[in-house]
mmCIF file of C-alpha atoms in Angstrom:
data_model
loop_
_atom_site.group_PDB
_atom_site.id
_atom_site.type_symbol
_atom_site.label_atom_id
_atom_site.label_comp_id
_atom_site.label_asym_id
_atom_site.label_seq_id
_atom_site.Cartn_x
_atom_site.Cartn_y
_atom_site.Cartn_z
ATOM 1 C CA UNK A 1 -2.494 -44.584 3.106
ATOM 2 C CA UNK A 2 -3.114 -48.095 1.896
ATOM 3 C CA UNK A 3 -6.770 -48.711 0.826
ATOM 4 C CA UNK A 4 -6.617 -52.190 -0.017
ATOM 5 C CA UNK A 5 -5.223 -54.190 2.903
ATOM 6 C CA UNK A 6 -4.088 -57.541 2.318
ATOM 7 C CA UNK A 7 -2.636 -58.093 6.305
ATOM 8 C CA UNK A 8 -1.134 -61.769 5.845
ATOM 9 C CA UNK A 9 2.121 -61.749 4.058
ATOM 10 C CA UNK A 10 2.252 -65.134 2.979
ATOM 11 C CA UNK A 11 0.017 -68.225 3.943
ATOM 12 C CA UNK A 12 0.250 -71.821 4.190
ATOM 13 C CA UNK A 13 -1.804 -74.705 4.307
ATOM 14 C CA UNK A 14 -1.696 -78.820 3.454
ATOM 15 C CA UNK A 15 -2.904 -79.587 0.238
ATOM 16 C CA UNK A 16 -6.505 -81.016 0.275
ATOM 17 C CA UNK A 17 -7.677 -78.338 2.611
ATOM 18 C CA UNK A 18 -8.866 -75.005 2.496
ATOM 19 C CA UNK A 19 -6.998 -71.827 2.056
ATOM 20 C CA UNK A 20 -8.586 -68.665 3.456
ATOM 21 C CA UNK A 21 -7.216 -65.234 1.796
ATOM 22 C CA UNK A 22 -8.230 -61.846 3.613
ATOM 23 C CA UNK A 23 -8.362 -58.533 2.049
ATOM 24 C CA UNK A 24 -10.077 -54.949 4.022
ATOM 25 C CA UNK A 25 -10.842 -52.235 2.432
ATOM 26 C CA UNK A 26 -11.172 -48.411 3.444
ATOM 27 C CA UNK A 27 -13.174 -47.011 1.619
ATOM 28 C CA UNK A 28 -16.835 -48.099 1.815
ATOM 29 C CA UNK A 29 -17.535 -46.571 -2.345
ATOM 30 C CA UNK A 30 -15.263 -48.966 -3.480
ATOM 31 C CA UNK A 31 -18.504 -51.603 -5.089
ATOM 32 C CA UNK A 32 -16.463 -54.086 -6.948
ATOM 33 C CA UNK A 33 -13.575 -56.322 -5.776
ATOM 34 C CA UNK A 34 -11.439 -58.681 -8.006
ATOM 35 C CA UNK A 35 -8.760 -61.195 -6.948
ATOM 36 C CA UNK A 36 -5.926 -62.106 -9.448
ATOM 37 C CA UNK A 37 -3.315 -64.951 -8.782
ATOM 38 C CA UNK A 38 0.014 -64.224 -9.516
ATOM 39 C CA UNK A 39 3.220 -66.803 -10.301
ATOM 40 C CA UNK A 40 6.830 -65.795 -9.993
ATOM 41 C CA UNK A 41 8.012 -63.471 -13.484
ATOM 42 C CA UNK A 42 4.315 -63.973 -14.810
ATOM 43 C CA UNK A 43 1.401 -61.279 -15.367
ATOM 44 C CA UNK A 44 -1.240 -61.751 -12.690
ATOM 45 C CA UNK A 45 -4.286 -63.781 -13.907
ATOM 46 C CA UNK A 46 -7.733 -62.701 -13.427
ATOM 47 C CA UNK A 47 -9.433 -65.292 -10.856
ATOM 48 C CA UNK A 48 -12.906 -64.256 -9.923
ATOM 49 C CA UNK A 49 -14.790 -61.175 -9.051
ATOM 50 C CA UNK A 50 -17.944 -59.544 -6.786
ATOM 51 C CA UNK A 51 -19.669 -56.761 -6.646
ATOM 52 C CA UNK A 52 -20.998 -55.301 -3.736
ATOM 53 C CA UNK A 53 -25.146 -56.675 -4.690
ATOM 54 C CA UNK A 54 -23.734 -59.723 -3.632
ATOM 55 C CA UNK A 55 -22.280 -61.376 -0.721
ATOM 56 C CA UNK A 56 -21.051 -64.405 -2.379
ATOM 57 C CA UNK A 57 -19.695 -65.842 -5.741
ATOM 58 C CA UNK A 58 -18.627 -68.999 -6.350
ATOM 59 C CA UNK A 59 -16.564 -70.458 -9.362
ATOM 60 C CA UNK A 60 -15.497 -74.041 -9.074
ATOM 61 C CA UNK A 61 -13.017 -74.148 -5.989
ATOM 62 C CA UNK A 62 -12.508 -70.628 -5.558
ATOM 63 C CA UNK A 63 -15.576 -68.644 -3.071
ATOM 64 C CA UNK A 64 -15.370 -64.652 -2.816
ATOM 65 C CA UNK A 65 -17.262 -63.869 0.234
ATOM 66 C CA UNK A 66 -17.749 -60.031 0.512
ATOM 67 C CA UNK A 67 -19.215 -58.331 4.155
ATOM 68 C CA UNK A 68 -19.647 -54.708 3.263
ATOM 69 C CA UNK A 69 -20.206 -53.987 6.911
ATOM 70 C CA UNK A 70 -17.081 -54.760 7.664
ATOM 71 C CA UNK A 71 -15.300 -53.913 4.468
ATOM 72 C CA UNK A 72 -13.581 -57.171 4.548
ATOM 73 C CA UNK A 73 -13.478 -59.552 1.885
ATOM 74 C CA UNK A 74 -12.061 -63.318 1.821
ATOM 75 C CA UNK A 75 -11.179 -66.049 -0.800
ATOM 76 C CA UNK A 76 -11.646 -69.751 -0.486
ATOM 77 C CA UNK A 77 -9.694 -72.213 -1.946
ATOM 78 C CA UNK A 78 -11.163 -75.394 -1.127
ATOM 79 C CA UNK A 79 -9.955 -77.985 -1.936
ATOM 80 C CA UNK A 80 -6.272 -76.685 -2.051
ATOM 81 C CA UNK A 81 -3.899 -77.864 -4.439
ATOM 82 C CA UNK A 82 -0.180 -77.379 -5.196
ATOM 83 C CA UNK A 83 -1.033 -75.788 -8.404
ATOM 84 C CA UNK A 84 -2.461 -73.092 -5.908
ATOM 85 C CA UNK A 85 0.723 -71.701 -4.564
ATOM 86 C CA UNK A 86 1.369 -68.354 -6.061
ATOM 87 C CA UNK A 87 0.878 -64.822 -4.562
ATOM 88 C CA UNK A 88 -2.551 -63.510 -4.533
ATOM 89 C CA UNK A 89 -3.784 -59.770 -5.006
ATOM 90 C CA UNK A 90 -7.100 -58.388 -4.125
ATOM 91 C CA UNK A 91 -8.065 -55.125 -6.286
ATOM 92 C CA UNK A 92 -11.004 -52.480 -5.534
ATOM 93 C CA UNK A 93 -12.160 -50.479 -8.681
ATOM 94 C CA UNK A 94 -12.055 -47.322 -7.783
ATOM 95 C CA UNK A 95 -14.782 -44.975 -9.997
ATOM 96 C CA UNK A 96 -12.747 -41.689 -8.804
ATOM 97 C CA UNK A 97 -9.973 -42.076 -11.238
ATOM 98 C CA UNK A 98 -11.810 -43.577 -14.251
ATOM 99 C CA UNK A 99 -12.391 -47.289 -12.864
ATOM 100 C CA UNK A 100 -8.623 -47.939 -12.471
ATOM 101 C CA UNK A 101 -8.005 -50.945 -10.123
ATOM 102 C CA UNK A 102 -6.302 -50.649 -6.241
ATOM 103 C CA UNK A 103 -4.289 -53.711 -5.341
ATOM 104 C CA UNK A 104 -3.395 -54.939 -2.330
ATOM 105 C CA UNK A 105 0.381 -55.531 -1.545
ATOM 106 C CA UNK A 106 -0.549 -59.319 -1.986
ATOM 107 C CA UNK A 107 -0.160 -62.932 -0.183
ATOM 108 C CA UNK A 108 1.885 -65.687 -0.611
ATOM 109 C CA UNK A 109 -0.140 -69.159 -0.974
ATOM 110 C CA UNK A 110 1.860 -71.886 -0.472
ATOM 111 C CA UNK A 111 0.341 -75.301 -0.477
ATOM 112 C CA UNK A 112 1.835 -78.721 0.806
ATOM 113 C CA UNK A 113 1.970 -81.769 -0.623
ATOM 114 C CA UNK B 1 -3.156 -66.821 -29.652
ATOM 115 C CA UNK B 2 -4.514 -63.273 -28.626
ATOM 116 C CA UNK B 3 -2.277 -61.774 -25.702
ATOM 117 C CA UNK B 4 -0.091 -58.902 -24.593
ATOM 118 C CA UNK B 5 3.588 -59.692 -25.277
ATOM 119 C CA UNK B 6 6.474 -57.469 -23.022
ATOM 120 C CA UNK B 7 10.017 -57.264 -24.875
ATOM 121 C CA UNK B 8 12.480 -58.304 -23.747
ATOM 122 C CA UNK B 9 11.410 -60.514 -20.408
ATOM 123 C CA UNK B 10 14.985 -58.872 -18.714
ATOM 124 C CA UNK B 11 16.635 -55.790 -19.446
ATOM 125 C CA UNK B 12 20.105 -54.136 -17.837
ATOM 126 C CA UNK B 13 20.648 -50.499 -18.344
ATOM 127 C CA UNK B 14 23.292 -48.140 -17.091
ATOM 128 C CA UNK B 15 21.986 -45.063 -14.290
ATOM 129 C CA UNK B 16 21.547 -42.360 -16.173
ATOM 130 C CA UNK B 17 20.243 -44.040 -19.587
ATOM 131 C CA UNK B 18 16.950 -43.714 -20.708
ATOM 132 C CA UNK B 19 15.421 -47.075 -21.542
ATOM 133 C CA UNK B 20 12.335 -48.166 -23.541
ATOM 134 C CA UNK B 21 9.654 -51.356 -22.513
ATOM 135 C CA UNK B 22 7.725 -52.573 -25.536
ATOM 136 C CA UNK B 23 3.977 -53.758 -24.243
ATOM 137 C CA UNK B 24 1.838 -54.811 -27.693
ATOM 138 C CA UNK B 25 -1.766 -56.883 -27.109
ATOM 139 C CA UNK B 26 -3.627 -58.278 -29.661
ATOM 140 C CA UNK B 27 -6.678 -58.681 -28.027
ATOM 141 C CA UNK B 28 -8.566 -55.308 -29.861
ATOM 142 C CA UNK B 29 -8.521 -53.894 -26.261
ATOM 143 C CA UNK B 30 -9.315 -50.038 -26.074
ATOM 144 C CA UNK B 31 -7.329 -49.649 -22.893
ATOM 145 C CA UNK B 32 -3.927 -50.247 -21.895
ATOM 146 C CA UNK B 33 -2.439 -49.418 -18.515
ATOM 147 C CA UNK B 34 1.376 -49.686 -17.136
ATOM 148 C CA UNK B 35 2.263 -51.083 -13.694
ATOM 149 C CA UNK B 36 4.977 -51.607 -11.541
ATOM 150 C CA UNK B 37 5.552 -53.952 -8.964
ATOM 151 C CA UNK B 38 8.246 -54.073 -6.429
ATOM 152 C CA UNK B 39 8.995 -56.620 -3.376
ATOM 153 C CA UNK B 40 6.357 -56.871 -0.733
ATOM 154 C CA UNK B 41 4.457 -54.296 -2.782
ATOM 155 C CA UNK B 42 1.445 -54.889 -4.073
ATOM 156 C CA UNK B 43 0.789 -53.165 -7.920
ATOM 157 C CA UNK B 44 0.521 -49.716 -8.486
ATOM 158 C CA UNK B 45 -0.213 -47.672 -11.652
ATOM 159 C CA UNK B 46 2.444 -45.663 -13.638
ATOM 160 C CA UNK B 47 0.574 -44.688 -16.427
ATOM 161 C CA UNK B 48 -2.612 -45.643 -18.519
ATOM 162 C CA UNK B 49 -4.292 -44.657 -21.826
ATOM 163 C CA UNK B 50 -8.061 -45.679 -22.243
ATOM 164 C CA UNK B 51 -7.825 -44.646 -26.146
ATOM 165 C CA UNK B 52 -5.638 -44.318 -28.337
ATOM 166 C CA UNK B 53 -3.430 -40.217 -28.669
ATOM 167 C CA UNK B 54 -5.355 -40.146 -24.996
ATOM 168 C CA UNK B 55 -3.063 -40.936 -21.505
ATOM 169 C CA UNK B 56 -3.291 -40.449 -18.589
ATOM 170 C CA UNK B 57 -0.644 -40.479 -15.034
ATOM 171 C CA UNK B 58 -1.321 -42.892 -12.549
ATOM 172 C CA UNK B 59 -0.123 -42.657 -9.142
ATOM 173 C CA UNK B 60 3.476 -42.905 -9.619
ATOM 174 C CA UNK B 61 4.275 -41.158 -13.128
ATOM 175 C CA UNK B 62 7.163 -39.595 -11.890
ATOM 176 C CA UNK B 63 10.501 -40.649 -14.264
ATOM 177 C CA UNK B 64 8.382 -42.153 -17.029
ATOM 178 C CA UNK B 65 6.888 -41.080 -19.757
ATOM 179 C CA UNK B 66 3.911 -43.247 -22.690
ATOM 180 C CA UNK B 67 2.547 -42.668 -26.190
ATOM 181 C CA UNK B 68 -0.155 -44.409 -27.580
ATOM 182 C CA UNK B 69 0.359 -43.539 -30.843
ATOM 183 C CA UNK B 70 -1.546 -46.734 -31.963
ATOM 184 C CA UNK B 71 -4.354 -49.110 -30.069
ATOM 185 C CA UNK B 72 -1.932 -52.151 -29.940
ATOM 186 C CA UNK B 73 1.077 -50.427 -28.751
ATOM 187 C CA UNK B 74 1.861 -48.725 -25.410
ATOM 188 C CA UNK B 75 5.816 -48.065 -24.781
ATOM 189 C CA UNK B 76 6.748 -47.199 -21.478
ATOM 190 C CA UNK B 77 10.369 -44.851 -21.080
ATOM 191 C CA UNK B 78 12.212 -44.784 -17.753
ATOM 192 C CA UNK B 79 13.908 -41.812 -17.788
ATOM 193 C CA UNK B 80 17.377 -40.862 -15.958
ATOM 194 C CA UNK B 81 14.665 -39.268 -13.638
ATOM 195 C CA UNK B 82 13.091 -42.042 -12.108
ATOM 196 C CA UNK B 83 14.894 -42.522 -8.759
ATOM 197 C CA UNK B 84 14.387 -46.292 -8.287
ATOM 198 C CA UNK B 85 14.167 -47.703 -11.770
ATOM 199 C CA UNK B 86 15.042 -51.152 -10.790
ATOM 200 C CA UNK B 87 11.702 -53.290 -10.399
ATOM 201 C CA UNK B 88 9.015 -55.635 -12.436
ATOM 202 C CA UNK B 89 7.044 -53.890 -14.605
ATOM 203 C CA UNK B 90 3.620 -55.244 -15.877
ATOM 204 C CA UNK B 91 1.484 -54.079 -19.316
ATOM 205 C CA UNK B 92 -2.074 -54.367 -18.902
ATOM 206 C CA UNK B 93 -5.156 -53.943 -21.021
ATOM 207 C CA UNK B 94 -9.166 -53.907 -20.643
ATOM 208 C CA UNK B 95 -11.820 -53.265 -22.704
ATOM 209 C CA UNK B 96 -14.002 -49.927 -21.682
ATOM 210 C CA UNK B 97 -16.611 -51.832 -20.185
ATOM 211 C CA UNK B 98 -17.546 -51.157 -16.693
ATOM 212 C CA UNK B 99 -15.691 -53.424 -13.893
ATOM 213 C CA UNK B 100 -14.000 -55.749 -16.685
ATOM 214 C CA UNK B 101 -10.914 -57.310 -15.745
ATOM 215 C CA UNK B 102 -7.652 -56.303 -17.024
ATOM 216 C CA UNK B 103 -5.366 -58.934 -18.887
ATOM 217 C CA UNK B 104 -2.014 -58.357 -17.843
ATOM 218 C CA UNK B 105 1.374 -59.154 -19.704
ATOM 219 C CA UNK B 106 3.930 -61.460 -18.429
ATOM 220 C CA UNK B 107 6.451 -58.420 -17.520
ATOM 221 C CA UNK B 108 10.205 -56.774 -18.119
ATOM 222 C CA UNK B 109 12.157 -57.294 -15.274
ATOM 223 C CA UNK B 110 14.389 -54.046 -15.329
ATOM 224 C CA UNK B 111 17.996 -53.686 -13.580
ATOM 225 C CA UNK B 112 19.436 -50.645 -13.553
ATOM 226 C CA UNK B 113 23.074 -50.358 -12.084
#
């Protein structure tokens, strides 16, 4: 059973506009949520992080928004760029096996010129 | 430049051959972790090692086998064992701080026919 949901396949917007990424989450003792960015035969890159004392964390374009209520959380990509297309994975540390991470099975970004 | 460097970037094998994926970082990181990443799947953990002569299985260890005979150096073997041997695989390594990201390799793509 899957417990880091990332619903939306693949995703596209028009450059200049914002990209929202989705990612739920199962299990409610998961506290700290990363989001790496991924281009085709590359390692994933690290992008930005929250943990669950915060709602919100910001760096440059990219917002995490985190709603523990809901066990949802979201990236923003705002503005988009083309540089932004990749595939993007949202991870859950999970403390029960030693802090190892649980990805999501990713989403596509692709931005328009 | 520090980094994590996966040799070779492709690699062909016969079914039924044991093959060997080199993963070496640079970066003085304690832990090391192997993942593999197939189509439409998100990443999941094969094996990782959070010091060195110490490893651990993951959540798909079946077919492969580690050693971490030294802190820079974490070879992964697919054995004739693992089923489905054909995928992406991605090195990974952290420090052994709580929530720190992992820095991931740029991957072997292996084909097994």
């Amino acid at each position: 059973d899957q417990q880091v949901k990332q619903n939306s396949p693949s995703l596209s917007v028009q450059e200049g506009r914002i990209s929202i990424l989705n990612c739920d989450y199962t299990n409610s003792m998961f506290d700290y949520f990363l989001w790496y960015k991924k281009y085709p035969a590359e390692g994933p890159t690290f992008l930005i992080s929250i943990s669950s004392i915060k709602d919100k964390n910001e760096d440059g374009r990219f917002t995490v928004f985190l709603n523990k209520s809901a066990k949802h959380l979201s990236l923003h990509i705002v503005p988009s760029q083309p540089g932004d297309s990749a595939v993007y994975f949202c991870a859950a540390v999970d403390w029960r096996s030693q802090g190892n991470l649980i990805f999501g099975k990713g989403t596509k970004l692709s931005v328009k010129p | 430049d520090g980094g994590i460097t996966q040799s070779p970037k492709y690699l062909f094998r016969k079914e039924g051959q044991n093959v060997t994926l080199s993963c070496e970082q640079n970066l003085n990181h304690d832990a090391m972790y192997w993942y593999r990443q197939d189509p439409g799947q998100g990443l999941r953990l094969i094996y990782y090692s959070q010091i060195v002569n110490d490893f651990q299985k993951g959540d798909i260890a079946e077919g492969y086998s580690v050693s971490r005979e030294k802190k820079e150096s974490f070879p992964l073997t697919v054995t004739s064992a693992q089923k489905n041997p054909t995928a992406f695989y991605l090195c990974a390594s952290s420090i052994r701080e709580i929530n720190s990201p992992l820095h991931f390799g740029n991957g072997t793509r292996l084909t097994v026919t």
